[in-house]
mmCIF file of C-alpha atoms in Angstrom:
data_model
loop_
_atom_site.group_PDB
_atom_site.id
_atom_site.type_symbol
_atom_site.label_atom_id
_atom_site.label_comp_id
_atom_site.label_asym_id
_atom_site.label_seq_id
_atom_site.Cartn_x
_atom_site.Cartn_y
_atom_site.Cartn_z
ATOM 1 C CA UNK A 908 89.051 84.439 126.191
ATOM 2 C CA UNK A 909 92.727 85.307 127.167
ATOM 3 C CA UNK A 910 95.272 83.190 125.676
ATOM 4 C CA UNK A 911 98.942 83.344 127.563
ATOM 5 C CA UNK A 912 97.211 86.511 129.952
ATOM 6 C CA UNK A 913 99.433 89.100 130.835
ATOM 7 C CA UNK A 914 100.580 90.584 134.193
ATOM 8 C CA UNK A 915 101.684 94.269 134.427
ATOM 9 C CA UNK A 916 105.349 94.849 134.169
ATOM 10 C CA UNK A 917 107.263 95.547 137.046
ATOM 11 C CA UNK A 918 110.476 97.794 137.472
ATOM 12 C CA UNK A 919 109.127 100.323 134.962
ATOM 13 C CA UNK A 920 110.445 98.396 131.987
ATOM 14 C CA UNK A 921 108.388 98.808 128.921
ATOM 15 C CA UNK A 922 104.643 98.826 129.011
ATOM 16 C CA UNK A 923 101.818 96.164 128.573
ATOM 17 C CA UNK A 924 100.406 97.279 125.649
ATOM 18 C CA UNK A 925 96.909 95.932 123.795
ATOM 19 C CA UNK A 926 96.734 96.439 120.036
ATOM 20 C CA UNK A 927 93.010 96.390 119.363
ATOM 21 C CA UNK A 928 92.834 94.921 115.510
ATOM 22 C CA UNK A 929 96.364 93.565 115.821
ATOM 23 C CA UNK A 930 96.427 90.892 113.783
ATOM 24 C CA UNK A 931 96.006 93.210 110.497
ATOM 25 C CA UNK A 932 98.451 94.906 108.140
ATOM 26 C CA UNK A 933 98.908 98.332 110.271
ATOM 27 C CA UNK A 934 97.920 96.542 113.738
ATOM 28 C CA UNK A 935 100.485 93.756 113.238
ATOM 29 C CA UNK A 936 103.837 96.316 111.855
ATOM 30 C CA UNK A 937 102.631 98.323 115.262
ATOM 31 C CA UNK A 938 102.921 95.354 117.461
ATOM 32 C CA UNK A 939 106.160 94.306 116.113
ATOM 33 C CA UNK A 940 107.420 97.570 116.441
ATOM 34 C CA UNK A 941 106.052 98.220 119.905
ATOM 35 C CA UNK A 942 107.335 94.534 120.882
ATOM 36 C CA UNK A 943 111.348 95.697 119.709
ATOM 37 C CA UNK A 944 110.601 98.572 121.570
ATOM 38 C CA UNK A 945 110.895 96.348 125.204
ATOM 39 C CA UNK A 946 107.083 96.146 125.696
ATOM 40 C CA UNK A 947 104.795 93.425 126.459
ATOM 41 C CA UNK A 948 102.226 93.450 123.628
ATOM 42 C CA UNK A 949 98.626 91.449 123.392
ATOM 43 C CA UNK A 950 96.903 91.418 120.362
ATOM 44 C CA UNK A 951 92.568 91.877 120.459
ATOM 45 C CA UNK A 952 91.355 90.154 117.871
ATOM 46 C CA UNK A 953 87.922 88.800 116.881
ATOM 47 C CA UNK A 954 90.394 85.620 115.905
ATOM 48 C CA UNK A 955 93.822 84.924 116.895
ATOM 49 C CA UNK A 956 96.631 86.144 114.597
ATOM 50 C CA UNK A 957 97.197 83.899 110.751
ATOM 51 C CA UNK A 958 99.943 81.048 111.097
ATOM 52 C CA UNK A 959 102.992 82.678 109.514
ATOM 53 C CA UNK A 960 102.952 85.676 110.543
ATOM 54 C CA UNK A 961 105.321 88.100 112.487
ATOM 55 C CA UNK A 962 101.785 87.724 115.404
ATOM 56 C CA UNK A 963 101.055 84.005 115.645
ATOM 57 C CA UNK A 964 103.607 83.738 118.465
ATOM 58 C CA UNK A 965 102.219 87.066 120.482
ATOM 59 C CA UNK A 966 99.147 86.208 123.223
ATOM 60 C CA UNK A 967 95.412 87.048 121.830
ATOM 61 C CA UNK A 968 92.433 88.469 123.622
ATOM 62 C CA UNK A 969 89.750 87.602 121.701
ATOM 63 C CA UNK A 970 86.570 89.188 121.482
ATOM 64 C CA UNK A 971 84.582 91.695 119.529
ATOM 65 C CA UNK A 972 84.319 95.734 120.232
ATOM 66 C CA UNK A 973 81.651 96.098 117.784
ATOM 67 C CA UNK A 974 79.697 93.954 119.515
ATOM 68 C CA UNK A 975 80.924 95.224 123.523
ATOM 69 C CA UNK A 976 82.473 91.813 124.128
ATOM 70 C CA UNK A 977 85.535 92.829 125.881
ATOM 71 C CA UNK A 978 85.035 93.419 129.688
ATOM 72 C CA UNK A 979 87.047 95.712 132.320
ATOM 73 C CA UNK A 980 88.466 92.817 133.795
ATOM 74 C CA UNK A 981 90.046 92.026 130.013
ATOM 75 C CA UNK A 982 91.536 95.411 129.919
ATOM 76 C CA UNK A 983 92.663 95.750 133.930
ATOM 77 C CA UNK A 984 96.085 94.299 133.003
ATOM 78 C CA UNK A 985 97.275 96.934 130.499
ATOM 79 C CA UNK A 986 98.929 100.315 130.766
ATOM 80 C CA UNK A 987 98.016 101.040 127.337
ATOM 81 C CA UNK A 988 96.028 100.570 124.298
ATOM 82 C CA UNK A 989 96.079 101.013 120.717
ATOM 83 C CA UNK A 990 93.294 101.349 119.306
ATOM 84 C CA UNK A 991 93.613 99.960 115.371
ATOM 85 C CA UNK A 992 90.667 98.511 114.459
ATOM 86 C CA UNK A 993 88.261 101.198 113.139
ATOM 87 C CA UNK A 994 86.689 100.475 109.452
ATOM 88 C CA UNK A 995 86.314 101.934 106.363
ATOM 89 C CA UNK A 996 84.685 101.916 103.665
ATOM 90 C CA UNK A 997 86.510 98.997 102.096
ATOM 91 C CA UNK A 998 84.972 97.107 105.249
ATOM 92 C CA UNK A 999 81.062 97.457 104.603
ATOM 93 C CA UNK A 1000 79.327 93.829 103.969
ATOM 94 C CA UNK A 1001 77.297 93.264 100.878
ATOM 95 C CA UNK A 1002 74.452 94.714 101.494
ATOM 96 C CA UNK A 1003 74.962 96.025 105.049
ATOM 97 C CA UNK A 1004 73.016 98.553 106.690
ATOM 98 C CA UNK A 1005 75.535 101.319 106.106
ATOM 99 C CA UNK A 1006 74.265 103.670 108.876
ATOM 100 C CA UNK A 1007 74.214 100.996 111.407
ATOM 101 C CA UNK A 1008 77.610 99.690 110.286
ATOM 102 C CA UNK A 1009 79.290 103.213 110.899
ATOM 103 C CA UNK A 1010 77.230 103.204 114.434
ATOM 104 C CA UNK A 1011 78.690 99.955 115.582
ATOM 105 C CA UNK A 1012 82.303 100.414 114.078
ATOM 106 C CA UNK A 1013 83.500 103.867 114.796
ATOM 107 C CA UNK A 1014 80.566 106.492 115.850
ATOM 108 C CA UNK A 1015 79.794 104.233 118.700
ATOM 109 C CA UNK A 1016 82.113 101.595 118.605
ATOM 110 C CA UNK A 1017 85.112 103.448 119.377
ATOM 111 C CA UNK A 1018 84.537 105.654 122.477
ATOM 112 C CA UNK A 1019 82.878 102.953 124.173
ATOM 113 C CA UNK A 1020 85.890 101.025 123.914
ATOM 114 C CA UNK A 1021 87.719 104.132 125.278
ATOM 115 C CA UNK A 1022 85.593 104.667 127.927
ATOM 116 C CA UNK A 1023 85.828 100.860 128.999
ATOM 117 C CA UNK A 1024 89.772 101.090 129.167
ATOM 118 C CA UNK A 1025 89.083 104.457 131.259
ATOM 119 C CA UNK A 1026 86.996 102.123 133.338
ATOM 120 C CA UNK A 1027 89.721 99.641 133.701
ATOM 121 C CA UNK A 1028 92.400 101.815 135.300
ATOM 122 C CA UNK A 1029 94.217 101.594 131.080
ATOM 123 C CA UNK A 1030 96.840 105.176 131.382
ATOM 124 C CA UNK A 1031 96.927 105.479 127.899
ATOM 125 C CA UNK A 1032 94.838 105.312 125.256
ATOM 126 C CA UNK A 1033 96.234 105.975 121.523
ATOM 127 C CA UNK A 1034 93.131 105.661 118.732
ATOM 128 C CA UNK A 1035 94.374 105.278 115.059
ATOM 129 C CA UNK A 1036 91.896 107.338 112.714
ATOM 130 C CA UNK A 1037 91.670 108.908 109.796
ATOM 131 C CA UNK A 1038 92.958 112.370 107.941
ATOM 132 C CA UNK A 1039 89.770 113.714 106.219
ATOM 133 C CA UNK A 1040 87.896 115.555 108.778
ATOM 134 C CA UNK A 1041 91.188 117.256 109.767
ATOM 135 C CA UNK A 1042 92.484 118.364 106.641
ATOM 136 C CA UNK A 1043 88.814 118.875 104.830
ATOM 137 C CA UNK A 1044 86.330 119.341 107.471
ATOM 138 C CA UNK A 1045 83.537 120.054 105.330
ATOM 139 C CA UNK A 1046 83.400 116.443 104.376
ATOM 140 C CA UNK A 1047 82.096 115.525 107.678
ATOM 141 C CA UNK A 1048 78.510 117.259 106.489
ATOM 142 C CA UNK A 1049 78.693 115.548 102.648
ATOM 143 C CA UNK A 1050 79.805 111.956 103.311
ATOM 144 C CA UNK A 1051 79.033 109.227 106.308
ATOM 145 C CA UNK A 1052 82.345 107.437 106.519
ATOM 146 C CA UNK A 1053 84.080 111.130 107.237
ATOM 147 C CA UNK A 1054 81.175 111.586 109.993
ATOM 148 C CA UNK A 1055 81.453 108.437 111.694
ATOM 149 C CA UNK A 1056 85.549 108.704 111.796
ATOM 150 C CA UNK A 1057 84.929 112.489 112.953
ATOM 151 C CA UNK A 1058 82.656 111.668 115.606
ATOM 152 C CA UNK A 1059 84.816 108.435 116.673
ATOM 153 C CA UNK A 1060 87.654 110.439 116.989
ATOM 154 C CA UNK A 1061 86.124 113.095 119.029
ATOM 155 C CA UNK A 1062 84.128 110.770 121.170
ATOM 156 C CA UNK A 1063 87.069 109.067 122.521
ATOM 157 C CA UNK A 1064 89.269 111.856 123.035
ATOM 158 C CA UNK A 1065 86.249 112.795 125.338
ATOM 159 C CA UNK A 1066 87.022 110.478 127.562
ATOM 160 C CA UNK A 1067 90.488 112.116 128.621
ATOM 161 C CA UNK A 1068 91.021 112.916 132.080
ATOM 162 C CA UNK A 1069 93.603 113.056 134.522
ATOM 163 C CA UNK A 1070 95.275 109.696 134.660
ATOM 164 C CA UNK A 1071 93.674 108.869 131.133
ATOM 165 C CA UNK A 1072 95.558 109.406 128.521
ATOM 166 C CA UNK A 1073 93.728 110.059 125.215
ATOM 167 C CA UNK A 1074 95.108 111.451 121.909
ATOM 168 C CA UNK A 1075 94.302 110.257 118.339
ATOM 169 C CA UNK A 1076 96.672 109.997 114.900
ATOM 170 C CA UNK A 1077 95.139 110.731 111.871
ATOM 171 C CA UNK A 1078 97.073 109.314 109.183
ATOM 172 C CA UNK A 1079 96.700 109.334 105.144
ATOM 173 C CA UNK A 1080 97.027 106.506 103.248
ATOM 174 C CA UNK A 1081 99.584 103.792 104.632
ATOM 175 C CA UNK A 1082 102.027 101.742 102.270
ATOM 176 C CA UNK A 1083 102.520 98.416 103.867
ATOM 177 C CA UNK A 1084 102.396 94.772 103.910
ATOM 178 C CA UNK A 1085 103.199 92.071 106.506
ATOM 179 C CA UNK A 1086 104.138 88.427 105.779
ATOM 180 C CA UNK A 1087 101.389 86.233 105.758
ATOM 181 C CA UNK A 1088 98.562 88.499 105.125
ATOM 182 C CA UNK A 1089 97.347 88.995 101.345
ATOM 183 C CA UNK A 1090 97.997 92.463 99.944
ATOM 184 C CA UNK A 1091 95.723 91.851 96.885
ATOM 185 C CA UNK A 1092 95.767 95.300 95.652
ATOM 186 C CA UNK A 1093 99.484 95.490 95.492
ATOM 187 C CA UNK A 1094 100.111 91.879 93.963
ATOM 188 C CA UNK A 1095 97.557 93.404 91.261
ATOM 189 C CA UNK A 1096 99.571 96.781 90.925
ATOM 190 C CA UNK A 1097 103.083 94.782 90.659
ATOM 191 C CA UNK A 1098 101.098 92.161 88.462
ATOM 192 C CA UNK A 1099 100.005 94.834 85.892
ATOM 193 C CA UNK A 1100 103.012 97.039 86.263
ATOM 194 C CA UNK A 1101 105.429 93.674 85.348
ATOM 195 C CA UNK A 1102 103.296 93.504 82.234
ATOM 196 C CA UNK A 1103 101.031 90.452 83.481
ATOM 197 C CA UNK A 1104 97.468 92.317 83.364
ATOM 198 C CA UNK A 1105 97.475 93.426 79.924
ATOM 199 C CA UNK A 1106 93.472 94.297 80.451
ATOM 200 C CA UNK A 1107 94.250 96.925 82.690
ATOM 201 C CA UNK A 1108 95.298 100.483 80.714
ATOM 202 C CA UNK A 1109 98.071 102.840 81.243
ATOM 203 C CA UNK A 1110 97.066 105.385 82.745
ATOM 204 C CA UNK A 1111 95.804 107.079 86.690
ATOM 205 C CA UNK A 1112 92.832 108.491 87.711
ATOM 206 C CA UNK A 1113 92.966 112.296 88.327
ATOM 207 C CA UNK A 1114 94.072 113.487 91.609
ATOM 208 C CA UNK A 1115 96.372 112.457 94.843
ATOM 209 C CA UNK A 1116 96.797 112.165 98.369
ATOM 210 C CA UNK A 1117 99.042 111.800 101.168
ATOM 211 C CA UNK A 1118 101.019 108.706 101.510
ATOM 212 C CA UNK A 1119 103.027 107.665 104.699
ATOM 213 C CA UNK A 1120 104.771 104.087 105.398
ATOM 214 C CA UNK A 1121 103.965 101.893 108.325
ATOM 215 C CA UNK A 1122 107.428 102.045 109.454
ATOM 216 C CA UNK A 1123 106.476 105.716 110.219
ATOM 217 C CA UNK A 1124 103.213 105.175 111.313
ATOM 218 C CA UNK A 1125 104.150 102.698 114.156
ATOM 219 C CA UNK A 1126 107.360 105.183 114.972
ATOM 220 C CA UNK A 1127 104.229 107.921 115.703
ATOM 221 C CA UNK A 1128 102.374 105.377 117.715
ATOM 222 C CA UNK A 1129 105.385 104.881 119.850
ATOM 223 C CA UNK A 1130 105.729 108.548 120.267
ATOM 224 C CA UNK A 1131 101.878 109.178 120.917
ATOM 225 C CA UNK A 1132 102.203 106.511 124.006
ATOM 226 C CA UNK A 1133 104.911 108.059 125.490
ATOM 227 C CA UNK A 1134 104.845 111.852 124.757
ATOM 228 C CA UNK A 1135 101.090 112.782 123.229
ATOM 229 C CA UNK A 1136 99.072 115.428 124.955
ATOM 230 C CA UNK A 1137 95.636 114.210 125.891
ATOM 231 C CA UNK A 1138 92.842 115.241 124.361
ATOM 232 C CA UNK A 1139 94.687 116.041 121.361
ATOM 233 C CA UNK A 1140 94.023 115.027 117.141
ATOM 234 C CA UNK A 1141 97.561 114.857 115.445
ATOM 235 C CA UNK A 1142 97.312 114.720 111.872
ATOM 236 C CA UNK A 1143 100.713 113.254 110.599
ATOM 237 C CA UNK A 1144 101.576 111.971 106.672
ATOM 238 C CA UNK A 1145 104.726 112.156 105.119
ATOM 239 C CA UNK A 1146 104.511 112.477 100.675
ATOM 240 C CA UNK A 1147 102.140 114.777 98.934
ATOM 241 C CA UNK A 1148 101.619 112.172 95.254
ATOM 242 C CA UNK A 1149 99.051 112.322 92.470
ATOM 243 C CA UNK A 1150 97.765 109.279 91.862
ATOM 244 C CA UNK A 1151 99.831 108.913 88.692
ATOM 245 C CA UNK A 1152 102.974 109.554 90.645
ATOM 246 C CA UNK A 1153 102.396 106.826 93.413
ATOM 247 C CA UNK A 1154 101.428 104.289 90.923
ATOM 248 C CA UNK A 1155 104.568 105.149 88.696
ATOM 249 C CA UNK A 1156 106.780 104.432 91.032
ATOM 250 C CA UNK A 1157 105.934 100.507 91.406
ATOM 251 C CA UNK A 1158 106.326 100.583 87.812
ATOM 252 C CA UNK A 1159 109.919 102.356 88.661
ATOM 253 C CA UNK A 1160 110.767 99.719 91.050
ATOM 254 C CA UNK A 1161 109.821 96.414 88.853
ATOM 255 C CA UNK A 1162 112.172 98.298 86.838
ATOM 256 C CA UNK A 1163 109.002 98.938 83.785
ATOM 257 C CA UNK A 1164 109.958 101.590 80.755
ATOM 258 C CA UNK A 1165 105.864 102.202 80.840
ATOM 259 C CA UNK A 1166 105.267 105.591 81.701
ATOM 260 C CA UNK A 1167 101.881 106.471 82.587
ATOM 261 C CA UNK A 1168 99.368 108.986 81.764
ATOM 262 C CA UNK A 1169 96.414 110.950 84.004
ATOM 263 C CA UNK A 1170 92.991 111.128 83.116
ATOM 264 C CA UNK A 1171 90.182 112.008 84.656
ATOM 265 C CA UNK A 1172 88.089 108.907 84.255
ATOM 266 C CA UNK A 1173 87.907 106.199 87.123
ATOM 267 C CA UNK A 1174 90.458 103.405 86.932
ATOM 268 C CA UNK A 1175 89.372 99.322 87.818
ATOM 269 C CA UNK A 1176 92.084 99.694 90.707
ATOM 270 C CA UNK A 1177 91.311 102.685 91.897
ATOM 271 C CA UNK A 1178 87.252 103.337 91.934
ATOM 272 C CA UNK A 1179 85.503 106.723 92.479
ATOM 273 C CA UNK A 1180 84.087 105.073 95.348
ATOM 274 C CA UNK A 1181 87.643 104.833 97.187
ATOM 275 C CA UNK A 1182 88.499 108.068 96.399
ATOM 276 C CA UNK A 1183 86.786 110.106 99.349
ATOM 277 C CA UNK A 1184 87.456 113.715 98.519
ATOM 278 C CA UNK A 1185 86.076 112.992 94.931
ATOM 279 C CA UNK A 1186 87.899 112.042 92.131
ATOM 280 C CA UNK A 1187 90.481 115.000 90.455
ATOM 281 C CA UNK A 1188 90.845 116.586 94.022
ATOM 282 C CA UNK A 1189 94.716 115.971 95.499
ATOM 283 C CA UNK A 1190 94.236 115.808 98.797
ATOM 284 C CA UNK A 1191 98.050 117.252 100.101
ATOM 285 C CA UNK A 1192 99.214 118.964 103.493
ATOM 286 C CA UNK A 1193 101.991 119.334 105.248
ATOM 287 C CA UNK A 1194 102.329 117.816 108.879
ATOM 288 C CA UNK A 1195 102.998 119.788 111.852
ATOM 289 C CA UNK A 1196 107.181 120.219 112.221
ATOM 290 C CA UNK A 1197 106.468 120.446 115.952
ATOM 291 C CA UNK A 1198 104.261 117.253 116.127
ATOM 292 C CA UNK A 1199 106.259 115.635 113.715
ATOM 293 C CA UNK A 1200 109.252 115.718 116.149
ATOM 294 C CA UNK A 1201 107.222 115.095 119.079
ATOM 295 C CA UNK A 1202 105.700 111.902 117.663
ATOM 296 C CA UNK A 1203 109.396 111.239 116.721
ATOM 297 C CA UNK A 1204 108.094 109.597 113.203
ATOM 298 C CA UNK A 1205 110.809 109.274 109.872
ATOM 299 C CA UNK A 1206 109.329 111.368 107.060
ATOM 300 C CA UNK A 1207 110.546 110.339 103.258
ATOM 301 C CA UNK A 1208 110.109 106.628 104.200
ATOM 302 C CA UNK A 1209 107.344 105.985 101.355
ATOM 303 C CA UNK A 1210 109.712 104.712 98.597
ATOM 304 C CA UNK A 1211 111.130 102.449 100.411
ATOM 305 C CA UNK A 1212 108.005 101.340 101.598
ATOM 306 C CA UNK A 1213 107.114 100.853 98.237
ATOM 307 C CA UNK A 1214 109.706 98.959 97.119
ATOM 308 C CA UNK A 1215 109.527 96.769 100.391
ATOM 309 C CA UNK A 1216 105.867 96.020 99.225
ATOM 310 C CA UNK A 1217 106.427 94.991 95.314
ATOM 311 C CA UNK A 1218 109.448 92.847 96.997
ATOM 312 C CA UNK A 1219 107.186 91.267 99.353
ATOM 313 C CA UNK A 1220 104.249 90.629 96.738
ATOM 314 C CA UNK A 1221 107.157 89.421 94.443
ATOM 315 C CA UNK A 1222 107.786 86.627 96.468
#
């Protein structure tokens, strides 16, 4: 079902652009962003978009790519899509077949939905996935969720061809919120870094990552539409931070004396299970300068990001 359908732009201004999984955190900053850009933007949704936020007011297609729902016909009005929907491993049901949910969800999922845009004349096609096969491949042999995001990335970006425009971003971990959409791990962050969740100790697991905003990350998606060679992986990021360092700094910005220690023992916010590359390992690279500027993404954007997010959990 199409809710206020679409018709391709004429004149060549902007582009009609679907946001698969636009009505979440990263999906939703993208369509706002790609919206003040001057393009038409339709969110794909398995629901339409939460009252109150920046996406109630944009049109929905609803439907389900898991589950091959969407149709050519659904995609023949659109120059583009962004693909933002693909699942992790904060995602699996309760007792879910874990094989079968990384089959549906990305392994499968996500080329099919590729080649169905192909099908339906879409020029662009820009797939949001994930860093760890690109920055440690060997992961891909040791742990499913880092197979099923390998293989989803390279099964789409085998659909490229000439008037098919294919390329993937592989971002790190993304600092964001949007109005209207809980950010429960960040209220808990701000709520024990103000001092209100004594229970939870002072201290950080071992290790780090990459951390980019969602400013930058929709800045890259902009640039990947416009400018990205097809068939191509980018792997962007922005902030090489332990773990101890990226949770200090929302202590910094509620303005908390607390300083905090590392250890290597798992932390209640911050599980072994979520950490992919295995807890004490920090995770950091350094972006391509030559994609970087190509993508035409802001690096150094993460502490204001953070201190956008404490300000909007604050509220």
């Amino acid at each position: 079902m199409l809710v206020h359908s679409p018709r391709r732009n004429e004149g060549g201004r902007g582009l009609k652009i679907l946001i698969v999984g636009g009505t979440g955190m990263i999906g939703g900053h993208a369509a706002a962003y790609l919206q003040a850009q001057g393009n038409e933007v339709t969110l794909a949704a398995r629901k339409p978009a939460t009252a109150g936020t920046p996406m109630a007011a944009m049109p929905v297609l609803i439907g389900d790519y898991s589950r091959g729902t969407f149709t050519e016909r659904d995609l023949e009005p659109f120059d583009a899509v962004v693909f933002a929907a693909g699942q992790d491993i904060r995602h699996i049901p309760k007792g879910a077949d874990e094989a079968e949910f990384w089959r549906a969800m990305q392994i499968e999922g996500v080329p099919n939905f590729a080649a169905l845009a192909r099908r339906a004349g879409v020029r662009r096609f820009v797939q949001l996935g994930s860093y760890y096969h690109q920055v440690m491949p060997h992961l891909v042999e040791t742990n499913a969720y880092v197979r099923a995001r390998s293989l989803a990335d390279e099964g789409a970006r085998a659909h490229a061809s000439a008037g098919f425009n294919v390329s993937t971003l592989n971002p790190p971990s993304i600092v964001g919120a949007i109005p209207g959409i809980p950010a429960r791990r960040y209220e808990t962050l701000t709520a024990w870094a103000k001092g209100e969740r004594p229970d939870i100790p002072d201290y950080a697991p071992a290790g780090g990552t990459n951390y980019m905003s969602v400013r930058s990350l929709s800045e890259a998606i902009w640039g990947a539409l416009q400018r990205a060679e097809s068939g191509k992986a980018y792997l962007i990021g922005d902030a090489n931070l332990t773990f101890r360092d990226f949770f200090q700094k929302i202590f910094d910005v509620v303005g908390s004396p607390r300083r905090l220690a590392e250890r290597d023992e798992e932390h209640p916010l911050l599980p072994d299970a979520f950490i992919v590359p295995g807890r004490g390992v920090v995770l950091a690279y350094e972006p391509d300068p030559a994609d970087t500027a190509l993508l035409g993404y802001r690096r150094g954007d993460v502490d204001r990001a953070v201190a956008e997010v404490v300000a909007a959990v604050s509220r």
